[in-house]
Each structure stands twice: as structure tokens, then as C-alpha cells.
mmCIF file of C-alpha atoms in Angstrom:
data_model
loop_
_atom_site.group_PDB
_atom_site.id
_atom_site.type_symbol
_atom_site.label_atom_id
_atom_site.label_comp_id
_atom_site.label_asym_id
_atom_site.label_seq_id
_atom_site.Cartn_x
_atom_site.Cartn_y
_atom_site.Cartn_z
ATOM 1 C CA UNK A 1 -31.900 -2.324 -60.400
ATOM 2 C CA UNK A 2 -34.656 -0.350 -62.144
ATOM 3 C CA UNK A 3 -37.249 -2.195 -60.090
ATOM 4 C CA UNK A 4 -35.309 -1.466 -56.900
ATOM 5 C CA UNK A 5 -35.000 2.235 -57.748
ATOM 6 C CA UNK A 6 -38.702 2.434 -58.468
ATOM 7 C CA UNK A 7 -39.429 0.704 -55.160
ATOM 8 C CA UNK A 8 -37.201 3.169 -53.303
ATOM 9 C CA UNK A 9 -38.882 6.153 -54.965
ATOM 10 C CA UNK A 10 -42.345 4.808 -54.172
ATOM 11 C CA UNK A 11 -41.339 4.134 -50.558
ATOM 12 C CA UNK A 12 -39.979 7.663 -50.214
ATOM 13 C CA UNK A 13 -43.195 9.132 -51.601
ATOM 14 C CA UNK A 14 -45.301 6.993 -49.269
ATOM 15 C CA UNK A 15 -43.062 7.954 -46.365
ATOM 16 C CA UNK A 16 -43.425 11.661 -47.068
ATOM 17 C CA UNK A 17 -47.186 11.323 -47.476
ATOM 18 C CA UNK A 18 -47.471 9.300 -44.266
ATOM 19 C CA UNK A 19 -45.646 12.084 -42.418
ATOM 20 C CA UNK A 20 -48.747 14.274 -42.776
ATOM 21 C CA UNK A 21 -50.758 11.931 -40.532
ATOM 22 C CA UNK A 22 -48.515 12.266 -37.416
ATOM 23 C CA UNK A 23 -48.506 16.046 -37.940
ATOM 24 C CA UNK A 24 -52.282 16.084 -37.681
ATOM 25 C CA UNK A 25 -52.823 13.481 -34.966
ATOM 26 C CA UNK A 26 -51.970 13.437 -31.288
ATOM 27 C CA UNK A 27 -53.334 14.855 -28.061
ATOM 28 C CA UNK A 28 -54.450 17.832 -30.158
ATOM 29 C CA UNK A 29 -56.115 17.057 -33.502
ATOM 30 C CA UNK A 30 -55.216 19.579 -36.202
ATOM 31 C CA UNK A 31 -57.158 19.773 -39.508
ATOM 32 C CA UNK A 32 -55.238 18.620 -42.586
ATOM 33 C CA UNK A 33 -55.750 21.944 -44.378
ATOM 34 C CA UNK A 34 -54.267 23.843 -41.436
ATOM 35 C CA UNK A 35 -51.297 21.469 -41.325
ATOM 36 C CA UNK A 36 -50.635 21.855 -45.044
ATOM 37 C CA UNK A 37 -50.949 25.632 -44.765
ATOM 38 C CA UNK A 38 -48.350 25.700 -41.985
ATOM 39 C CA UNK A 39 -45.957 23.482 -43.942
ATOM 40 C CA UNK A 40 -46.291 25.530 -47.143
ATOM 41 C CA UNK A 41 -45.674 28.750 -45.244
ATOM 42 C CA UNK A 42 -42.540 27.506 -43.473
ATOM 43 C CA UNK A 43 -41.069 25.428 -46.282
ATOM 44 C CA UNK A 44 -41.828 27.541 -49.335
ATOM 45 C CA UNK A 45 -43.009 30.885 -47.978
ATOM 46 C CA UNK A 46 -46.399 30.341 -49.614
ATOM 47 C CA UNK A 47 -49.364 32.170 -48.117
ATOM 48 C CA UNK A 48 -52.471 30.045 -48.645
ATOM 49 C CA UNK A 49 -54.773 32.622 -47.128
ATOM 50 C CA UNK A 50 -55.879 30.157 -44.433
ATOM 51 C CA UNK A 51 -56.059 31.587 -40.937
ATOM 52 C CA UNK A 52 -54.244 29.229 -38.544
ATOM 53 C CA UNK A 53 -54.037 29.687 -34.789
ATOM 54 C CA UNK A 54 -50.650 30.375 -33.210
ATOM 55 C CA UNK A 55 -51.080 27.295 -30.988
ATOM 56 C CA UNK A 56 -51.563 25.020 -34.001
ATOM 57 C CA UNK A 57 -48.519 26.514 -35.693
ATOM 58 C CA UNK A 58 -46.360 25.954 -32.614
ATOM 59 C CA UNK A 59 -47.529 22.348 -32.271
ATOM 60 C CA UNK A 60 -46.980 21.460 -35.929
ATOM 61 C CA UNK A 61 -43.737 23.283 -36.645
ATOM 62 C CA UNK A 62 -41.933 23.406 -33.296
ATOM 63 C CA UNK A 63 -43.007 20.091 -31.746
ATOM 64 C CA UNK A 64 -44.268 17.543 -34.265
ATOM 65 C CA UNK A 65 -42.171 18.393 -37.320
ATOM 66 C CA UNK A 66 -38.785 18.000 -35.548
ATOM 67 C CA UNK A 67 -40.070 14.812 -33.949
ATOM 68 C CA UNK A 68 -41.020 13.297 -37.304
ATOM 69 C CA UNK A 69 -37.680 14.262 -38.854
ATOM 70 C CA UNK A 70 -35.825 12.746 -35.896
ATOM 71 C CA UNK A 71 -37.953 9.612 -36.301
ATOM 72 C CA UNK A 72 -36.946 9.408 -39.970
ATOM 73 C CA UNK A 73 -33.270 9.811 -39.118
ATOM 74 C CA UNK A 74 -33.397 7.353 -36.225
ATOM 75 C CA UNK A 75 -35.179 4.685 -38.256
ATOM 76 C CA UNK A 76 -32.794 5.092 -41.181
ATOM 77 C CA UNK A 77 -29.716 5.032 -38.989
ATOM 78 C CA UNK A 78 -30.750 2.005 -36.931
ATOM 79 C CA UNK A 79 -31.801 0.048 -40.025
ATOM 80 C CA UNK A 80 -28.423 0.783 -41.612
ATOM 81 C CA UNK A 81 -26.689 -0.342 -38.423
ATOM 82 C CA UNK A 82 -28.567 -3.627 -38.512
ATOM 83 C CA UNK A 83 -27.748 -4.262 -42.180
ATOM 84 C CA UNK A 84 -24.053 -3.590 -41.746
ATOM 85 C CA UNK A 85 -23.712 -5.447 -38.446
ATOM 86 C CA UNK A 86 -25.337 -8.551 -39.897
ATOM 87 C CA UNK A 87 -22.836 -8.498 -42.746
ATOM 88 C CA UNK A 88 -19.792 -7.671 -40.613
ATOM 89 C CA UNK A 89 -20.354 -10.404 -38.029
ATOM 90 C CA UNK A 90 -22.092 -12.790 -40.462
ATOM 91 C CA UNK A 91 -24.991 -13.156 -38.075
ATOM 92 C CA UNK A 92 -28.640 -12.716 -39.080
ATOM 93 C CA UNK A 93 -29.553 -11.616 -35.548
ATOM 94 C CA UNK A 94 -26.992 -8.845 -35.150
ATOM 95 C CA UNK A 95 -28.438 -5.506 -34.082
ATOM 96 C CA UNK A 96 -27.153 -2.543 -32.004
ATOM 97 C CA UNK A 97 -29.658 -3.345 -29.253
ATOM 98 C CA UNK A 98 -29.093 -7.113 -29.047
ATOM 99 C CA UNK A 99 -25.296 -6.856 -29.225
ATOM 100 C CA UNK A 100 -25.150 -4.327 -26.372
ATOM 101 C CA UNK A 101 -23.956 -1.376 -28.470
ATOM 102 C CA UNK A 102 -27.006 0.703 -27.535
ATOM 103 C CA UNK A 103 -26.468 -0.158 -23.852
ATOM 104 C CA UNK A 104 -22.878 1.063 -24.132
ATOM 105 C CA UNK A 105 -24.025 4.317 -25.706
ATOM 106 C CA UNK A 106 -26.629 4.696 -22.966
ATOM 107 C CA UNK A 107 -24.023 4.193 -20.259
ATOM 108 C CA UNK A 108 -21.731 6.746 -21.874
ATOM 109 C CA UNK A 109 -24.495 9.332 -22.191
ATOM 110 C CA UNK A 110 -25.989 8.890 -18.716
ATOM 111 C CA UNK A 111 -22.560 8.691 -17.086
ATOM 112 C CA UNK A 112 -21.554 11.977 -18.703
ATOM 113 C CA UNK A 113 -24.693 13.646 -17.342
ATOM 114 C CA UNK A 114 -23.868 12.702 -13.758
ATOM 115 C CA UNK A 115 -20.277 13.824 -14.190
ATOM 116 C CA UNK A 116 -21.475 17.220 -15.345
ATOM 117 C CA UNK A 117 -20.477 16.591 -18.965
ATOM 118 C CA UNK A 118 -23.994 16.664 -20.395
ATOM 119 C CA UNK A 119 -22.991 19.195 -23.037
ATOM 120 C CA UNK A 120 -20.842 16.590 -24.743
ATOM 121 C CA UNK A 121 -22.963 13.550 -23.878
ATOM 122 C CA UNK A 122 -23.009 12.676 -27.580
ATOM 123 C CA UNK A 123 -19.247 12.140 -27.546
ATOM 124 C CA UNK A 124 -19.435 9.879 -24.498
ATOM 125 C CA UNK A 125 -22.319 7.978 -26.038
ATOM 126 C CA UNK A 126 -20.025 7.281 -28.994
ATOM 127 C CA UNK A 127 -17.245 6.164 -26.635
ATOM 128 C CA UNK A 128 -19.638 3.842 -24.819
ATOM 129 C CA UNK A 129 -20.987 2.390 -28.063
ATOM 130 C CA UNK A 130 -17.504 1.765 -29.408
ATOM 131 C CA UNK A 131 -16.345 0.182 -26.175
ATOM 132 C CA UNK A 132 -19.353 -2.131 -26.043
ATOM 133 C CA UNK A 133 -18.932 -3.126 -29.672
ATOM 134 C CA UNK A 134 -15.296 -4.155 -29.288
ATOM 135 C CA UNK A 135 -15.959 -5.820 -25.932
ATOM 136 C CA UNK A 136 -18.569 -8.067 -27.546
ATOM 137 C CA UNK A 137 -16.192 -8.979 -30.355
ATOM 138 C CA UNK A 138 -13.382 -9.696 -27.880
ATOM 139 C CA UNK A 139 -15.567 -11.951 -25.734
ATOM 140 C CA UNK A 140 -17.024 -13.842 -28.687
ATOM 141 C CA UNK A 141 -13.585 -14.514 -30.194
ATOM 142 C CA UNK A 142 -11.738 -15.312 -26.964
ATOM 143 C CA UNK A 143 -10.812 -18.821 -28.123
ATOM 144 C CA UNK A 144 -9.920 -17.713 -31.645
ATOM 145 C CA UNK A 145 -13.212 -18.657 -33.287
ATOM 146 C CA UNK A 146 -16.308 -16.477 -33.421
ATOM 147 C CA UNK A 147 -19.694 -18.177 -33.779
ATOM 148 C CA UNK A 148 -23.232 -16.833 -33.866
ATOM 149 C CA UNK A 149 -24.078 -18.375 -30.498
ATOM 150 C CA UNK A 150 -21.013 -16.795 -28.850
ATOM 151 C CA UNK A 151 -21.811 -13.452 -30.435
ATOM 152 C CA UNK A 152 -25.407 -13.394 -29.213
ATOM 153 C CA UNK A 153 -24.458 -14.577 -25.720
ATOM 154 C CA UNK A 154 -21.627 -12.061 -25.508
ATOM 155 C CA UNK A 155 -24.008 -9.308 -26.590
ATOM 156 C CA UNK A 156 -26.537 -10.283 -23.946
ATOM 157 C CA UNK A 157 -23.842 -10.364 -21.251
ATOM 158 C CA UNK A 158 -22.474 -6.964 -22.244
ATOM 159 C CA UNK A 159 -25.992 -5.546 -22.500
ATOM 160 C CA UNK A 160 -26.892 -6.727 -18.988
ATOM 161 C CA UNK A 161 -23.555 -5.610 -17.520
ATOM 162 C CA UNK A 162 -23.629 -2.098 -18.973
ATOM 163 C CA UNK A 163 -27.278 -1.624 -18.074
ATOM 164 C CA UNK A 164 -26.404 -2.615 -14.495
ATOM 165 C CA UNK A 165 -23.639 0.008 -14.465
ATOM 166 C CA UNK A 166 -26.106 2.642 -15.655
ATOM 167 C CA UNK A 167 -28.541 1.714 -12.887
ATOM 168 C CA UNK A 168 -25.710 1.690 -10.354
ATOM 169 C CA UNK A 169 -24.793 5.262 -11.263
ATOM 170 C CA UNK A 170 -28.379 6.344 -10.668
ATOM 171 C CA UNK A 171 -28.586 4.480 -7.352
ATOM 172 C CA UNK A 172 -25.398 6.064 -6.052
ATOM 173 C CA UNK A 173 -26.366 9.507 -7.262
ATOM 174 C CA UNK A 174 -29.729 9.345 -5.443
ATOM 175 C CA UNK A 175 -31.043 12.074 -7.710
ATOM 176 C CA UNK A 176 -34.686 12.222 -8.798
ATOM 177 C CA UNK A 177 -33.664 14.056 -11.956
ATOM 178 C CA UNK A 178 -31.162 11.272 -12.574
ATOM 179 C CA UNK A 179 -33.930 8.704 -12.293
ATOM 180 C CA UNK A 180 -35.855 10.537 -15.008
ATOM 181 C CA UNK A 181 -32.722 10.650 -17.165
ATOM 182 C CA UNK A 182 -32.100 6.923 -16.959
ATOM 183 C CA UNK A 183 -35.793 6.330 -17.614
ATOM 184 C CA UNK A 184 -35.485 8.335 -20.811
ATOM 185 C CA UNK A 185 -32.310 6.597 -22.013
ATOM 186 C CA UNK A 186 -33.507 3.061 -21.326
ATOM 187 C CA UNK A 187 -37.034 3.404 -22.741
ATOM 188 C CA UNK A 188 -36.207 5.319 -25.898
ATOM 189 C CA UNK A 189 -38.270 8.300 -26.993
ATOM 190 C CA UNK A 190 -38.403 11.033 -29.628
ATOM 191 C CA UNK A 191 -39.687 13.670 -27.204
ATOM 192 C CA UNK A 192 -36.348 15.500 -27.074
ATOM 193 C CA UNK A 193 -36.527 16.297 -30.770
ATOM 194 C CA UNK A 194 -35.859 19.927 -31.629
ATOM 195 C CA UNK A 195 -34.526 21.935 -34.531
ATOM 196 C CA UNK A 196 -31.215 22.441 -32.689
ATOM 197 C CA UNK A 197 -30.309 18.749 -32.390
ATOM 198 C CA UNK A 198 -31.587 17.563 -35.769
ATOM 199 C CA UNK A 199 -28.829 19.107 -37.913
ATOM 200 C CA UNK A 200 -25.861 17.165 -36.467
ATOM 201 C CA UNK A 201 -27.830 13.894 -36.456
ATOM 202 C CA UNK A 202 -28.862 14.423 -40.084
ATOM 203 C CA UNK A 203 -25.248 14.972 -41.147
ATOM 204 C CA UNK A 204 -24.048 11.841 -39.344
ATOM 205 C CA UNK A 205 -26.829 9.618 -40.718
ATOM 206 C CA UNK A 206 -26.390 10.970 -44.257
ATOM 207 C CA UNK A 207 -22.610 10.549 -44.150
ATOM 208 C CA UNK A 208 -22.941 6.975 -42.834
ATOM 209 C CA UNK A 209 -25.544 6.122 -45.480
ATOM 210 C CA UNK A 210 -23.339 7.428 -48.309
ATOM 211 C CA UNK A 211 -20.271 5.661 -46.934
ATOM 212 C CA UNK A 212 -21.937 2.269 -46.540
ATOM 213 C CA UNK A 213 -23.557 2.566 -49.971
ATOM 214 C CA UNK A 214 -20.048 2.778 -51.438
ATOM 215 C CA UNK A 215 -19.133 -0.348 -49.437
ATOM 216 C CA UNK A 216 -22.055 -2.473 -50.647
ATOM 217 C CA UNK A 217 -19.929 -4.917 -52.643
ATOM 218 C CA UNK A 218 -17.474 -5.343 -49.783
ATOM 219 C CA UNK A 219 -20.367 -6.070 -47.427
ATOM 220 C CA UNK A 220 -21.620 -8.688 -49.902
ATOM 221 C CA UNK A 221 -18.166 -10.262 -49.778
ATOM 222 C CA UNK A 222 -18.097 -10.287 -45.971
ATOM 223 C CA UNK A 223 -21.425 -12.111 -45.919
ATOM 224 C CA UNK A 224 -19.779 -15.004 -47.787
ATOM 225 C CA UNK A 225 -17.602 -15.795 -44.784
ATOM 226 C CA UNK A 226 -14.069 -15.152 -43.576
ATOM 227 C CA UNK A 227 -12.239 -17.436 -45.986
ATOM 228 C CA UNK A 228 -14.273 -16.511 -49.064
ATOM 229 C CA UNK A 229 -13.913 -12.778 -48.342
ATOM 230 C CA UNK A 230 -10.130 -13.108 -47.949
ATOM 231 C CA UNK A 231 -9.932 -15.101 -51.175
ATOM 232 C CA UNK A 232 -11.465 -12.269 -53.205
ATOM 233 C CA UNK A 233 -9.048 -9.743 -51.722
ATOM 234 C CA UNK A 234 -11.011 -8.245 -48.818
ATOM 235 C CA UNK A 235 -9.012 -7.263 -45.748
ATOM 236 C CA UNK A 236 -11.625 -8.488 -43.290
ATOM 237 C CA UNK A 237 -9.913 -7.152 -40.160
ATOM 238 C CA UNK A 238 -9.481 -3.630 -41.503
ATOM 239 C CA UNK A 239 -13.007 -3.532 -42.939
ATOM 240 C CA UNK A 240 -14.569 -4.672 -39.677
ATOM 241 C CA UNK A 241 -12.539 -2.140 -37.717
ATOM 242 C CA UNK A 242 -13.585 0.783 -39.941
ATOM 243 C CA UNK A 243 -17.213 -0.315 -40.170
ATOM 244 C CA UNK A 244 -17.551 -0.812 -36.428
ATOM 245 C CA UNK A 245 -16.024 2.605 -35.810
ATOM 246 C CA UNK A 246 -18.585 4.238 -38.120
ATOM 247 C CA UNK A 247 -21.384 2.197 -36.525
ATOM 248 C CA UNK A 248 -20.269 3.326 -33.077
ATOM 249 C CA UNK A 249 -20.414 6.985 -34.127
ATOM 250 C CA UNK A 250 -23.848 6.495 -35.698
ATOM 251 C CA UNK A 251 -25.304 4.542 -32.769
ATOM 252 C CA UNK A 252 -23.809 6.917 -30.216
ATOM 253 C CA UNK A 253 -25.253 9.952 -31.999
ATOM 254 C CA UNK A 254 -28.738 8.435 -32.157
ATOM 255 C CA UNK A 255 -28.734 7.212 -28.555
ATOM 256 C CA UNK A 256 -27.508 10.595 -27.292
ATOM 257 C CA UNK A 257 -30.703 12.190 -28.626
ATOM 258 C CA UNK A 258 -33.417 9.535 -28.456
ATOM 259 C CA UNK A 259 -32.151 6.899 -26.019
ATOM 260 C CA UNK A 260 -32.314 3.157 -26.614
ATOM 261 C CA UNK A 261 -34.730 2.143 -29.370
ATOM 262 C CA UNK A 262 -34.227 -1.521 -30.073
ATOM 263 C CA UNK A 263 -34.967 -4.071 -32.780
ATOM 264 C CA UNK A 264 -35.309 -1.674 -35.744
ATOM 265 C CA UNK A 265 -32.005 -2.952 -37.093
ATOM 266 C CA UNK A 266 -33.204 -6.527 -36.607
ATOM 267 C CA UNK A 267 -36.695 -6.333 -38.109
ATOM 268 C CA UNK A 268 -36.282 -4.029 -41.122
ATOM 269 C CA UNK A 269 -33.254 -5.655 -42.872
ATOM 270 C CA UNK A 270 -34.891 -9.083 -42.624
ATOM 271 C CA UNK A 271 -38.131 -7.865 -44.144
ATOM 272 C CA UNK A 272 -36.279 -6.060 -46.929
ATOM 273 C CA UNK A 273 -34.130 -9.102 -47.750
ATOM 274 C CA UNK A 274 -37.233 -11.264 -47.815
ATOM 275 C CA UNK A 275 -38.647 -9.163 -50.661
ATOM 276 C CA UNK A 276 -35.547 -8.084 -52.649
ATOM 277 C CA UNK A 277 -32.802 -10.595 -51.836
ATOM 278 C CA UNK A 278 -29.347 -10.033 -50.348
ATOM 279 C CA UNK A 279 -27.697 -7.521 -52.694
ATOM 280 C CA UNK A 280 -26.588 -4.720 -50.368
ATOM 281 C CA UNK A 281 -26.704 -2.188 -53.190
ATOM 282 C CA UNK A 282 -30.469 -2.605 -52.943
ATOM 283 C CA UNK A 283 -30.881 -3.694 -49.319
ATOM 284 C CA UNK A 284 -29.092 -0.692 -47.777
ATOM 285 C CA UNK A 285 -31.178 2.128 -49.332
ATOM 286 C CA UNK A 286 -34.433 0.174 -49.038
ATOM 287 C CA UNK A 287 -33.721 -0.553 -45.377
ATOM 288 C CA UNK A 288 -32.946 3.108 -44.699
ATOM 289 C CA UNK A 289 -36.210 4.304 -46.223
ATOM 290 C CA UNK A 290 -38.275 1.485 -44.684
ATOM 291 C CA UNK A 291 -36.711 2.028 -41.266
ATOM 292 C CA UNK A 292 -37.551 5.727 -41.411
ATOM 293 C CA UNK A 293 -41.223 5.053 -42.136
ATOM 294 C CA UNK A 294 -41.348 2.244 -39.562
ATOM 295 C CA UNK A 295 -40.147 4.370 -36.639
ATOM 296 C CA UNK A 296 -42.421 7.307 -37.514
ATOM 297 C CA UNK A 297 -45.479 5.038 -37.739
ATOM 298 C CA UNK A 298 -44.577 3.284 -34.466
ATOM 299 C CA UNK A 299 -44.097 6.637 -32.756
ATOM 300 C CA UNK A 300 -47.545 7.722 -33.954
ATOM 301 C CA UNK A 301 -49.071 4.488 -32.654
ATOM 302 C CA UNK A 302 -47.345 4.927 -29.286
ATOM 303 C CA UNK A 303 -48.981 8.359 -28.984
ATOM 304 C CA UNK A 304 -52.444 7.434 -30.282
ATOM 305 C CA UNK A 305 -53.114 3.896 -29.053
ATOM 306 C CA UNK A 306 -52.532 4.694 -25.387
ATOM 307 C CA UNK A 307 -53.950 8.235 -25.309
ATOM 308 C CA UNK A 308 -54.079 10.269 -23.127
ATOM 309 C CA UNK A 309 -50.811 8.624 -22.068
ATOM 310 C CA UNK A 310 -47.755 8.735 -24.281
ATOM 311 C CA UNK A 311 -45.821 5.492 -24.227
ATOM 312 C CA UNK A 312 -42.142 5.778 -25.286
ATOM 313 C CA UNK A 313 -41.664 4.329 -28.756
ATOM 314 C CA UNK A 314 -38.867 2.099 -27.439
ATOM 315 C CA UNK A 315 -41.418 0.112 -25.435
ATOM 316 C CA UNK A 316 -43.570 -0.496 -28.493
ATOM 317 C CA UNK A 317 -40.461 -1.567 -30.430
ATOM 318 C CA UNK A 318 -39.683 -4.104 -27.706
ATOM 319 C CA UNK A 319 -43.205 -5.541 -27.966
ATOM 320 C CA UNK A 320 -42.704 -5.971 -31.708
ATOM 321 C CA UNK A 321 -39.042 -6.970 -31.692
ATOM 322 C CA UNK A 322 -39.131 -9.546 -28.890
ATOM 323 C CA UNK A 323 -41.438 -12.002 -30.698
ATOM 324 C CA UNK A 324 -39.556 -11.375 -33.961
ATOM 325 C CA UNK A 325 -36.264 -12.266 -32.247
ATOM 326 C CA UNK A 326 -37.810 -15.475 -30.879
ATOM 327 C CA UNK A 327 -39.040 -16.299 -34.378
ATOM 328 C CA UNK A 328 -35.523 -15.918 -35.781
ATOM 329 C CA UNK A 329 -34.068 -18.153 -33.076
ATOM 330 C CA UNK A 330 -36.667 -20.837 -33.776
ATOM 331 C CA UNK A 331 -36.119 -20.509 -37.509
ATOM 332 C CA UNK A 332 -32.359 -20.933 -37.197
ATOM 333 C CA UNK A 333 -32.269 -23.445 -34.349
ATOM 334 C CA UNK A 334 -31.070 -26.308 -36.568
ATOM 335 C CA UNK A 335 -27.429 -25.622 -37.290
ATOM 336 C CA UNK A 336 -27.452 -22.034 -38.564
ATOM 337 C CA UNK A 337 -26.610 -20.667 -35.149
ATOM 338 C CA UNK A 338 -23.529 -22.844 -34.754
#
């Protein structure tokens, strides 16, 4: 545990240090000393005596800083979702994106916009995520037995179906603004980050992280299988119901702000387990911190690699996550998917 705590602390320090780079880089390059001066002034009220232009201050504090914080929260939240989903459904390839939960949240959010309910799109994103989650579970357990293959196939079916509904809404609406909205939700981006929408997301992610940390031992029990978990006194049905409800709220909140960003919950938990094992007391916090750094770095790359164009970070995640998903399928093709 001491080693794990030290690793978490080091990761957090590296994550905070790495946040300085995205603040400085982008379409406009800002000197490190100016960036630090702006941060010290806003965070601690310290006057460094450095003269910084108003434009630089607006870019760093009003545009890039909220974006980095949202990236941290999104990465942490999605990594937590992946960890918990993989334990709840006992499937190493479970992830909000693959199982159609993100597509459900996207449908809820975009549908609410076209119905004139954009103000509460976050609530409808949660409804969509929850509906998709339980639909996947219902389909995969239709004959009374849930397997990994059924779960993945059900997730793909639900994902395709709900995405088609989202596109249908746009086609019927015939609205150019609607086309831009669906483009945003399906590609995933941090461009809508602002100080106003960070607070609620931070509270939801923090509450979910604290809750699941208290459930680490139960999650370990669920990973043993249905019969083993029941033997040690775990009410598997009630636990899954509560966990999926929390996951739906978390996924819906994230999708309502940044759209569909896939594969974070698939990649990060696997990498963390590879290095530290399967103890969720360690895996959960390490995944949260690693996921935060991962999304921020990927967002920076999506802005810098394709300059002067800004590619949505969700596209870059798909480029990384697709091959990783294929690797997992190939790795588990002999029996572990049955």
C-alpha cells in the first residue's frame, strides 16, 4: 500500500506539472514565465511583477485553464467508469463507449436540445445513459445467462441503434445548428469547457470517486464471479443496480459537457492492472489519476499535431482505442470471451 500511495502521489505531481505544458502551447504560444505569473496571480493573489498582456491572460485563465481542468475530470471519471464496469459485468472489455452507455447519453443530450430542453440536457444525458446501460444488460441476459460475448454484442447493437436515433433526429430537424450539435456530441471535445460548467462536473466526479473507493472490496468480490460473490455475502443484484445508477449519472454528466470520448475506460484500467495487479483499493485511485493525465495529454496532442486545425480529442482516442480493443479481443480469443 505504501508503494501504491507513493505512486499515486508521484502521478499527481507529474500530472500537475504536465498541466503547465498545455497552458503554454496551442495556436498561440505563451512563455512559461508569463503562464506561471498568471497562475500565481489568480490562484494565490501573488504579484510577480511580470507584465503580461491582457490577451495572454484571457487565453490562459479563461480558455485553457478550464479546458485542462475539464480534461482532468473527464479522464478521471471515464477511467473510474471503466474500472467499475469491468468489475460489475466481469468483462475485461467493458467500457461506457463500447457498451453503448455514451451513445445513450449522447441521444439524451441531443434529443433534449431539439426539444428545447437544452438547459437541462445534463439530466436527459443521464436518462439516456441509464436507459442504454439497462438495455444492454437486459439483452445480454435474455436467456438467463450473461456472457462476455453477449455483453459486447449487445453493447454494439445498442450503440449502433442509439447513434442511428441521434442521426435521425438531426435529419428530421433539418437544422444546420443541429448538425453542428450532433457533430460535437459524437466526436467528443473539451472546447465547451468554462468555469460555469466545471463546478457541477467536479462535484459529481469527486462524489463518484469517493463512493467507489469505499466499495473497492465489494468490487473485488464481484470480479470473482456470481457464485463466489454470493458465497461471501455480496448481494450482486443490488450492488449492480446501485453501481450502474451511479455510473449512469457520471457518464451522463461527462457526455453532457464534452460529448462522446471513448476508450479511456478501456485503456487506462488495463494498463494500471498490468503494473499494480487487481486490488481495486489501488486500481481505482491510480486509474483516476492516470486517466486525468491521459486525456489532458491527448487533448494537447490533438491541438498541436494537426495545427492549425484542431481535431476533437474523441477522434484521437478512437485511433488509440480501436487497435487496443482489437488487441484485447485477440488476447482473449481462446475461451476467456465465452
